[in-house]
Each structure stands twice: as structure tokens, then as C-alpha cells.
Amino acid sequence: MTDFLDVEIAQRSLGEMAPRMKILAGLMPDYVRELEAWQAKAREYGRRFVRPQALEIDAKCRRDPRYFDWDLIRRAMPYGFLSMAIPKSAGGGGNLTTTTAVVLEELCAACSGVANVFGAHGLGISGILLGFDLYHVDRSLADVVESEKRGEPVIFAAAITEPLAGSDVEDAGYLRTAKLMTEARPVAGGYRLNGRKVFISNGSIAKYSSVIAPLDRTRPNETMSAFLVRAGDPGFSVGRVEEKMGMKACPAAELIFEDCFVPRENLIGLEGDGVRGVETVLGASRGPVGAIATGVARGAFERLVDFTVRKKTGGRRLFDQQWVQIRLADMARRIFLARQAYLDGCMTFDFTGAPKLMKLFASRMLDAVPSHVRRHPLITRVLRSATMQRTTRRMMDERLDENDLHHIQQYSSGAKITGSDTAMSVAYEALQIVGLEASLHRHELEKIFRDAKLTQIYEGTNQLNRHNVFINLFPREAGHGD
Amino acid sequence: MAIDAQRLAEVEQTATRFAARHIEPLAAEWDHGDPSFPLFVFARGREAGFDRLMLPESAGGYGFSPAEVAALVAALARTCAGHAMVIGVHAALVATLHDAGAQAALAQVLASEQPIAVALPEPLSAGEFETAVSAMLVGKDQYHLNGPAGLAINIAPAGFIIAFAKDAAGSPLALLAQAGQNDVAVGAAELTLGLRAMPLAEVSFADHALPSAQVIAAGEPANAFYRALLANLCQVVAAAAVGVMQAARTQALKYMAERYQGGKMIIDHEHLREMIGVMTANQIAAEGALSCVAERGPNFGAALGAKFAITEAAVLLTTDAVQLLGGYGYMRDYGLEKRMRDAAMLALLPVANPRAALLLAALEKKTVS
Ligand SMILES: Cc1cc2nc3c(=O)[nH]c(=O)nc-3n(C[C@H](O)[C@H](O)[C@H](O)COP(=O)(O)OP(=O)(O)OC[C@H]3O[C@@H](n4cnc5c(N)ncnc54)[C@H](O)[C@@H]3O)c2cc1C
């Protein structure tokens, strides 16, 4: 294992890594200080606990894809990564996507497989957060918070992808013709969920899964909805756990629903609000995925720098050879731009997207009410009432600017593409500069190369994300497909 | 060198049948299991005469042309690049020994049932090498070898090892040692990115007594041997990369004609068509480069250049092939992720591509200065 701790570039503060943060430190000092504090926590956890074990976990999962390192995740409990995005009123950190992204970049520089456990958890809870579903905030998300305090991780998963519909469920335009298998038929007191989801990160270890399914498969756009399913619910089981090329520390599993009864209260948000929910969630999560990819690239870069400092050819350190210097400089430039892209994506979302509604008087009032009060049956009834939810929705419609929403989509998809292409190119170039030694598992770089490829595929393939940029760049003119 | 199309087709058919019978049933398991040398497949390859393909008939071989060797390796690599390399690397090293006139070493290898590995030293400009192995002449006909020879490819527990050393005067030596002997330390087979059927391990010598007869070449001929070895390995690597490309593209294309997404088969999405078109173009270019270098006959620069271009194209193509399968491409069952790993590993052999480019530039400089 190389010792990248000795590489000075791995010690830099957020302000040194992203110039905007230095500038913002003068304008919004608390904001930047908080981001830096989270960055420091993630860096510490990554270095002390994740990195020393990353290779071993990768090798264990290669033999047994169901292996999951609970101990390592337990060690993260004091840092609060599982609850960092949960509202303060429910005991969480109340952080938005930019903070999550900064944390994910740091964790990924250590091991993106482990980081993905937290990333996928974030995706799982975001439907509840962005749907302003206080009922679930006060229950399942409060469970995350309470368990974290006890040192016991409670993890979420987000189940969107189906065997025959991957890209199609991530895009409203394509959804109409999607071959969906999953359906949640309304029945007395709730829904009867049938079907399968595939490739679900954390799927085999999550206590809660946010499952996207239509009430009527023939009208997916109109009836798509989100449901909370718990591990062990009758009719719900985990199928195959995939043998993946990389990011092995985070299991990807098939979820099987066979007449799984979902009580009405486990609907997340409103019936039929799923398409919009998925769009909002992906708008929020693609920036952090850009950060995941940036962290992957940075991990490769830091290990490479360390190698070039130690390795001599022809009597000269690689670090002193011009062909290496130019390549290192260009890799650093690309990583820098990827970071800019994800910061743009996340900050645009945080400042102009759904989170800005949290600043509204009504939201603040509600948030100020302690969670245990909100859990009172009477208040629960009010919060869960269709009128209340429709009001929330109307508020979102009124307060969120359509242009801003298009910008969010452009920048978040752009960040995901930029980051993932950078991760792949930097990881590949690192292999090439090191040469044959880089192909050895114990040198970490080959793992990073395997990890990197996933970032171009999940959270919508880069093709789908490019199309999303186009649709939102030319919203009036753009049609779907070709 | 003229290409006999009919013979080429026969070679391909033989290799394809061999791969289906002996490699296919084991390929996935070898990729997934703990690294070890595939002795069974190697032995079947020897029985089929694959080890002597490149030897002239006068030396008891089959006198395959470079184009035929390339066709054979590519056909094997369509099933598994790692196994193709095991057979190709051995055949290339046998041929290099023969061409260097290392008759004693060659006879020893051919008489045994063991494969040849090579501990690849770092290249220096214009095809010389750098090695940390010192060779001290003790008496008249024995060297004492000391130091790390580096990573050896195609290593087997009792296999031969071609290694490189410098004598007391700093003069280069190429030599043949054998694993399993005292004082030849071979590390555990490493878990690698790809080509897992062809194990890699660290080799080092600790006062290993090597008879002078085991020295393949000394002085400038050792550098020439190194260049010839690289050139032959480059051709094998390039051929394996072409095989990987052919298989990956075919598989991606087939999937595209079956996968429905966005209201149609994904092959009907224009952007994806462009991607597959680029893959086809790259494959054609790679096949062209491979036959071009095969026709030219032994040429260090051409082999290096072809392997550079072909392996870069193979990495691009296999990465896109994985992408075209979406999430399924990332999963072991579909086999494309293995092709992507194999292609990336080929790009590192026998020298990584940026270094290949530096070597090419050094050769080019000689033509103008
Ligand atoms: C390890 C891993 C973890 C994952 N984790 C999760 C998770 O936690 N939750 C979850 O819900 N999903 C998850 N996914 C699924 C992931 O989001 C999908 O794989 C991705 O959306 C692509 O879908 P697909 O695999 O079905 O590919 P497909 O949609 O079938 O795509 C195949 C190819 O066609 C292209 N394509 C598809 N439609 C179009 C179109 N209309 N126009 C042009 N090109 C098109 C794609 O770009 C791709 O190249 C994960 C996947 C992996 C591999």
C-alpha cells in the first residue's frame, strides 16, 4: 500500500481545493467553516478506518459479494454521515447536497466502494427529504438518527431500476414506453407491491428501501409513486447480490416483491408524484455523484503522485521527468474542473432548488416543532392529509422558478458526466504512467480503475445525462429520442 | 510477406475449436479464482503444437507466418485473452530464443513441459534496458546472480524465466533461469487487474549460480535480444487485443439488438449507433494495423507502434462496450467487464503505452540525427 498521507496535495483544505470557497469564506464564513468541518471529519474517517481496509474488503467481496463490513460502517457512527442530511428537528445534521458532496469526495479518495454505502443511503433518504414528508422524517429518518447515536447503523436504499427498464425509469419522456415489471396496486389500507428491482446499492443490507413503482403499469407517468419498504416485510426478499467489477464494498442487490403489502402510511409523498420525485431526487443526487467520481479521480491521482516520487527510471524519479509532470498537471486540472462542476451542480440545487423552500416561514415553523410533538396522532393526521400535501406541492410549484429547475438539471447532469469521465481518464492514465506494477491489486490503482467505470453508468448513464443536459438547455424545442 | 488466406482461415478455425474445447469451460473460473498458472490448457496447447508455431520447420516447428500467429492468438483471445497470452507469450519467447541462436536454452525448453516466463525490465531509450540484477562471473563458466528481476509474466511454479542482468562491467546479459530452483525466489502469483490466467509474480535472485550456457546473449546482442523479445511480445499483445475487441464488439452489438429502451431497440438510438460505428471503425483500424505489422516482418518500431495503437483502441472499445450494456456491462455474468480489464492490462504489456511512445520517439530521433 502506498502512503498517500505523505503527499502534500492530499492535505489541502477546501479553500485550497476550490477557490470559490476561499472567496465565500469572506462572505459566508459559517457556511464555509461548516463545509470544512465536514470535510475534515470525512478525511479523518477515510484515512484512519477506510483506506487501511479498502483492499481487504475488495478482495473479500470478490470471493463473496454478500460480504458487508458492518464494523467499518459502525466506526462511522460518531461522525454522523448517515444522519448529516436529516433535518435538525429530527436530530440530524440538517446539511444539504454540497456538504454531502464534499464528504463523498473525501471518502472516495479513500475508497469509493465504502463511500457508495453512504452515497446510496443519501439517495434512499432524499425522496423523503425532498418530498417534505415529515411523517417519515419523524419515523424512519428519526430511526436512522437514534440508531446512529447508539452506534448501530440503519441504512437506506433507493430502488428505481428494473430488469427491463433502467434509463427508462430515470426519464419522464421515456417512461411512457418503459417495460415495467413493478406495480403497487391499491388495496384496502394500502398497496400490494409486485415485481423486481435490480442493481440496488445497499439493497441487501438496508433496513429501509424507498421503492419507486406505479399504481398502474399502463399509466406510469400519471401513477408513479414512492413507497417505504422495510427489510423483513412479508413478500419482500433480496434476490441475487451482484458480482460487480468494482465498488465491491457496497453490495448491489436484486429486490423481489411478491404480493408485498405496503400500508398506506408507507407511501412517501403523494400518490402519482413519483416522476416529479425521481426528477427532483436525481437533480439533487447527480451533483454528489459527480463528487464521488471526483474523489475516485483524486484517489488515483494521490496514489500516482506518491508512486512517481518514489519510483526512479534511468536514475531519475518519475516525478522529475517532464512527460510525467505534464500528465500530472493535466490530471490535476481535470480533477479541479470536475470539482468545480459538482460544486456548481450542488450549490445551484441547494440555493435555487427545493432546499430553498426550507427557508420559508412555514417550513421553519414546522421544523421548529420538535419531532416528538409532530408525531402526535392529531398532528400526524394533519401533516399526512391530502390538503397539507397538496399545499406543500403548490408551494413548491409557486416558489421554484422553472428556469432554475432547468439549470439544476443541466448542472447536476453536467457534474455527473464531467466527474465520471474524469475519473475514468485519470484512473486509466495512472495505470499507464505506473506501468505493469499498477495492475497488481496490492497497489490499489487497478481497484480504482474498476471502481471508476461505475460512475459512468449509475445514476443515469452518461448518455442519458447528456440528453438530460440537452433537454434542459433547450426545454421548449427539445423532443425526446431521435 | 504474402498472406495465404486459406491457411489463415484454417489457423483461425483450429484456434477457435481449441478455445471452445479447452479454454471456454475454464476461462471464467480462472478469472475468478486465486491466481495460478493454467497448466492444463498450456499442456493441451503444447500437444496441439502451439509452442512451436513460430519456429521454422527446419527447427522442428510449423513455420507460421506472423499473420498466422496473430490470427491464432486473436482467435484464442476472443474466448479469453489471458489464456491466449499464456500460449502466445510462450510461443513468442520460444521464437525469440531461436532467432537469437540460443540453441542450448531452446533445446532445454522444448524438451521440458514447462512454460517460459519473462521478467520484464524497464526500457531505457532506444531499446536498452535497466535491471537491478547483477551477474558476477565466478570461474570460467558460472555466474552468480543477485537482486530483484522485477515482475515476471506467464510465471509457473517450475517454469523457465527469461531475465536480464548487468555484469560487473555494466554490460547487459539476457539469461534463462528456472523457477523452483534454489536461490531463485518467485513470489506468490499476484491478483491482477486482468489477464488473470497468465500469472504475474516478483522474481529475484539470491546468489543463484547460473551456468554460462544459460546466458542467452551478452553485450549488445543482449540489447538486441531484448528488442526482439519486446517486438515479438508486442505482436502477441496486439493480436490478443484485436481478439478482445472483436469479441466485445460482437457481444455489445448483439445486446443492442435485443435490449429495448426509450421505445425501441437500443441499436436504433442514433447516439448509440454512432458509438457502435466508432467501435467498428476502431476495430477495422486495429485489424489493419495488426496485419500491416505482420506483413512487415520483424521490426521493433512497427511492432511497438501497432501495439500502442491497437491496445489504446481496445481500451476505448471495451469501455464503450461495457457502457452499451449499462448496468449489465458492469456485472461479471456478462463477461464484458473482464474484456475491459483484459484490454487495460494489455495496454501495459510488454511496456506501458506512454513508455512505448517514448521508445518510438527515441527510434524516430535516430532517423533525423
Ligand atoms: C453497481 C450499480 C449500482 C446501482 N445502484 C442503483 C441503485 O442504488 N438504485 C437504482 O435504482 N439503480 C441503481 N443502479 C442502476 C443504474 O442506475 C442503471 O444501471 C442505469 O440507470 C442504466 O440502466 P440499465 O442498466 O438498465 O441500462 P439501459 O438503460 O438498458 O442502457 C443500456 C445502454 O443504452 C443506452 N440508452 C438507454 N436508453 C437510451 C436512450 N433513450 N437514448 C440513447 N441511449 C440510451 C444507455 O446509455 C446504455 O448505454 C445501479 C447500477 C449499478 C451497475
CSV table of C-alpha atoms and ligand atoms in Angstrom, one decimal, chain A residues 116 119-121 123-124 156-171 174 197-203 210 212 242 244-247 250-253 282 286 416 453-454 456-465 467 480-482, chain B residues 255-256 259-273 275 320-331, ligand 1:
chain,number,residue,atom,x,y,z
A,116,ASN,CA,-21.0,4.4,-2.0
A,119,GLY,CA,-24.0,7.8,-1.1
A,120,ALA,CA,-26.7,5.3,-1.8
A,121,HIS,CA,-28.1,5.8,1.7
A,123,LEU,CA,-30.2,8.7,-2.3
A,124,GLY,CA,-32.5,6.5,-0.3
A,156,PHE,CA,-31.4,3.2,3.4
A,157,ALA,CA,-31.5,2.1,-0.3
A,158,ALA,CA,-33.3,3.6,-3.3
A,159,ALA,CA,-34.9,1.2,-5.7
A,160,ILE,CA,-35.6,2.7,-9.1
A,161,THR,CA,-34.1,0.4,-11.7
A,162,GLU,CA,-35.9,-2.6,-13.0
A,163,PRO,CA,-34.6,-5.5,-15.1
A,164,LEU,CA,-36.2,-4.2,-18.3
A,165,ALA,CA,-36.2,-0.5,-17.5
A,166,GLY,CA,-33.0,1.3,-16.4
A,167,SER,CA,-32.7,4.5,-18.3
A,168,ASP,CA,-36.4,4.5,-19.0
A,169,VAL,CA,-37.3,4.9,-15.3
A,170,GLU,CA,-34.9,7.8,-14.9
A,171,ASP,CA,-36.5,9.9,-17.6
A,174,TYR,CA,-39.0,7.6,-21.9
A,197,LYS,CA,-35.8,-4.1,-8.9
A,198,VAL,CA,-32.2,-4.7,-9.9
A,199,PHE,CA,-28.7,-3.4,-9.1
A,200,ILE,CA,-29.9,-1.7,-5.9
A,201,SER,CA,-27.0,-0.4,-3.9
A,202,ASN,CA,-27.3,-1.3,-0.3
A,203,GLY,CA,-30.3,-3.4,-1.3
A,210,SER,CA,-37.5,3.7,-1.0
A,212,ILE,CA,-40.5,3.6,-6.9
A,242,GLU,CA,-24.3,-9.0,-8.0
A,244,LYS,CA,-19.5,-6.4,-9.9
A,245,MET,CA,-16.4,-5.2,-11.4
A,246,GLY,CA,-15.7,-2.6,-8.7
A,247,MET,CA,-17.1,-0.6,-5.8
A,250,CYS,CA,-21.2,-1.6,-1.4
A,251,PRO,CA,-23.4,-4.6,-2.4
A,252,ALA,CA,-25.8,-4.2,-5.3
A,253,ALA,CA,-28.8,-6.5,-5.0
A,282,LEU,CA,-31.8,12.9,-9.4
A,286,ARG,CA,-26.2,13.8,-9.6
A,416,LYS,CA,-22.0,13.7,-13.1
A,453,LYS,CA,-16.2,2.7,-14.5
A,454,LEU,CA,-19.4,2.6,-12.4
A,456,GLN,CA,-20.3,6.5,-16.0
A,457,ILE,CA,-23.2,4.0,-15.6
A,458,TYR,CA,-25.2,4.6,-12.5
A,459,GLU,CA,-27.4,7.5,-11.6
A,460,GLY,CA,-28.4,7.5,-15.3
A,461,THR,CA,-25.8,6.5,-17.9
A,462,ASN,CA,-23.7,9.4,-19.2
A,463,GLN,CA,-25.6,9.1,-22.5
A,464,LEU,CA,-28.9,9.7,-20.6
A,465,ASN,CA,-27.4,12.5,-18.6
A,467,HIS,CA,-29.6,14.0,-23.2
A,480,HIS,CA,-37.3,13.0,-26.9
A,481,GLY,CA,-35.4,10.3,-28.7
A,482,ASP,CA,-34.3,10.7,-32.2
B,255,TYR,CA,-27.1,-7.0,-26.8
B,256,MET,CA,-28.1,-3.8,-28.6
B,259,ARG,CA,-32.3,-4.5,-25.4
B,260,TYR,CA,-35.4,-2.4,-25.6
B,261,GLN,CA,-35.2,1.1,-24.0
B,262,GLY,CA,-36.5,4.5,-24.9
B,263,GLY,CA,-39.3,3.0,-27.0
B,264,LYS,CA,-37.1,1.0,-29.3
B,265,MET,CA,-34.2,-1.5,-29.5
B,266,ILE,CA,-31.2,0.5,-28.3
B,267,ILE,CA,-29.4,-0.2,-31.6
B,268,ASP,CA,-31.9,2.3,-33.1
B,269,HIS,CA,-30.8,5.2,-30.9
B,270,GLU,CA,-28.7,7.4,-33.1
B,271,HIS,CA,-26.2,8.2,-30.5
B,272,LEU,CA,-25.6,4.6,-29.7
B,273,ARG,CA,-25.3,3.9,-33.4
B,275,MET,CA,-20.8,4.7,-30.7
B,320,ASP,CA,-17.8,1.6,-24.6
B,321,ALA,CA,-19.0,-2.0,-24.9
B,322,VAL,CA,-19.5,-2.1,-21.1
B,323,GLN,CA,-21.3,1.2,-21.3
B,324,LEU,CA,-23.6,0.0,-24.0
B,325,LEU,CA,-24.8,-2.8,-21.7
B,326,GLY,CA,-25.5,-0.3,-19.0
B,327,GLY,CA,-25.5,-1.9,-15.5
B,328,TYR,CA,-25.4,-5.3,-17.0
B,329,GLY,CA,-22.0,-4.4,-18.5
B,330,TYR,CA,-20.6,-3.9,-15.0
B,331,MET,CA,-21.6,-7.4,-13.9
C,1,LIG,C1,-23.3,-1.2,-9.3
C,1,LIG,C2,-24.6,-0.5,-9.6
C,1,LIG,C3,-25.3,0.1,-8.6
C,1,LIG,C4,-26.5,0.7,-8.9
C,1,LIG,N1,-27.2,1.2,-7.9
C,1,LIG,C5,-28.5,1.6,-8.1
C,1,LIG,C6,-29.4,2.0,-7.0
C,1,LIG,O1,-29.0,2.1,-5.9
C,1,LIG,N2,-30.7,2.2,-7.3
C,1,LIG,C7,-31.2,2.1,-8.6
C,1,LIG,O2,-32.4,2.4,-8.7
C,1,LIG,N3,-30.4,1.8,-9.6
C,1,LIG,C8,-29.1,1.5,-9.4
C,1,LIG,N4,-28.3,1.1,-10.4
C,1,LIG,C9,-28.9,1.1,-11.8
C,1,LIG,C10,-28.4,2.2,-12.7
C,1,LIG,O3,-28.9,3.4,-12.3
C,1,LIG,C11,-28.7,1.7,-14.1
C,1,LIG,O4,-27.8,0.7,-14.4
C,1,LIG,C12,-28.6,2.8,-15.1
C,1,LIG,O5,-29.6,3.7,-14.9
C,1,LIG,C13,-28.7,2.3,-16.5
C,1,LIG,O6,-29.8,1.4,-16.7
C,1,LIG,P1,-29.6,0.0,-17.4
C,1,LIG,O7,-28.5,-0.7,-16.7
C,1,LIG,O8,-30.9,-0.7,-17.4
C,1,LIG,O9,-29.1,0.3,-18.8
C,1,LIG,P2,-30.0,0.6,-20.1
C,1,LIG,O10,-31.0,1.7,-19.7
C,1,LIG,O11,-30.6,-0.6,-20.6
C,1,LIG,O12,-29.0,1.2,-21.1
C,1,LIG,C14,-28.2,0.4,-22.0
C,1,LIG,C15,-27.5,1.3,-22.9
C,1,LIG,O13,-28.4,2.0,-23.7
C,1,LIG,C16,-28.3,3.4,-23.6
C,1,LIG,N5,-29.6,4.0,-23.6
C,1,LIG,C17,-30.7,3.7,-22.9
C,1,LIG,N6,-31.7,4.4,-23.2
C,1,LIG,C18,-31.3,5.3,-24.2
C,1,LIG,C19,-32.0,6.3,-24.9
C,1,LIG,N7,-33.2,6.6,-24.8
C,1,LIG,N8,-31.2,7.0,-25.8
C,1,LIG,C20,-29.9,6.7,-26.0
C,1,LIG,N9,-29.3,5.7,-25.3
C,1,LIG,C21,-30.0,5.0,-24.4
C,1,LIG,C22,-27.6,3.6,-22.3
C,1,LIG,O14,-26.8,4.8,-22.2
C,1,LIG,C23,-26.7,2.4,-22.2
C,1,LIG,O15,-25.5,2.7,-22.9
C,1,LIG,C24,-27.0,0.7,-10.2
C,1,LIG,C25,-26.3,0.1,-11.2
C,1,LIG,C26,-25.1,-0.5,-11.0
C,1,LIG,C27,-24.3,-1.1,-12.1
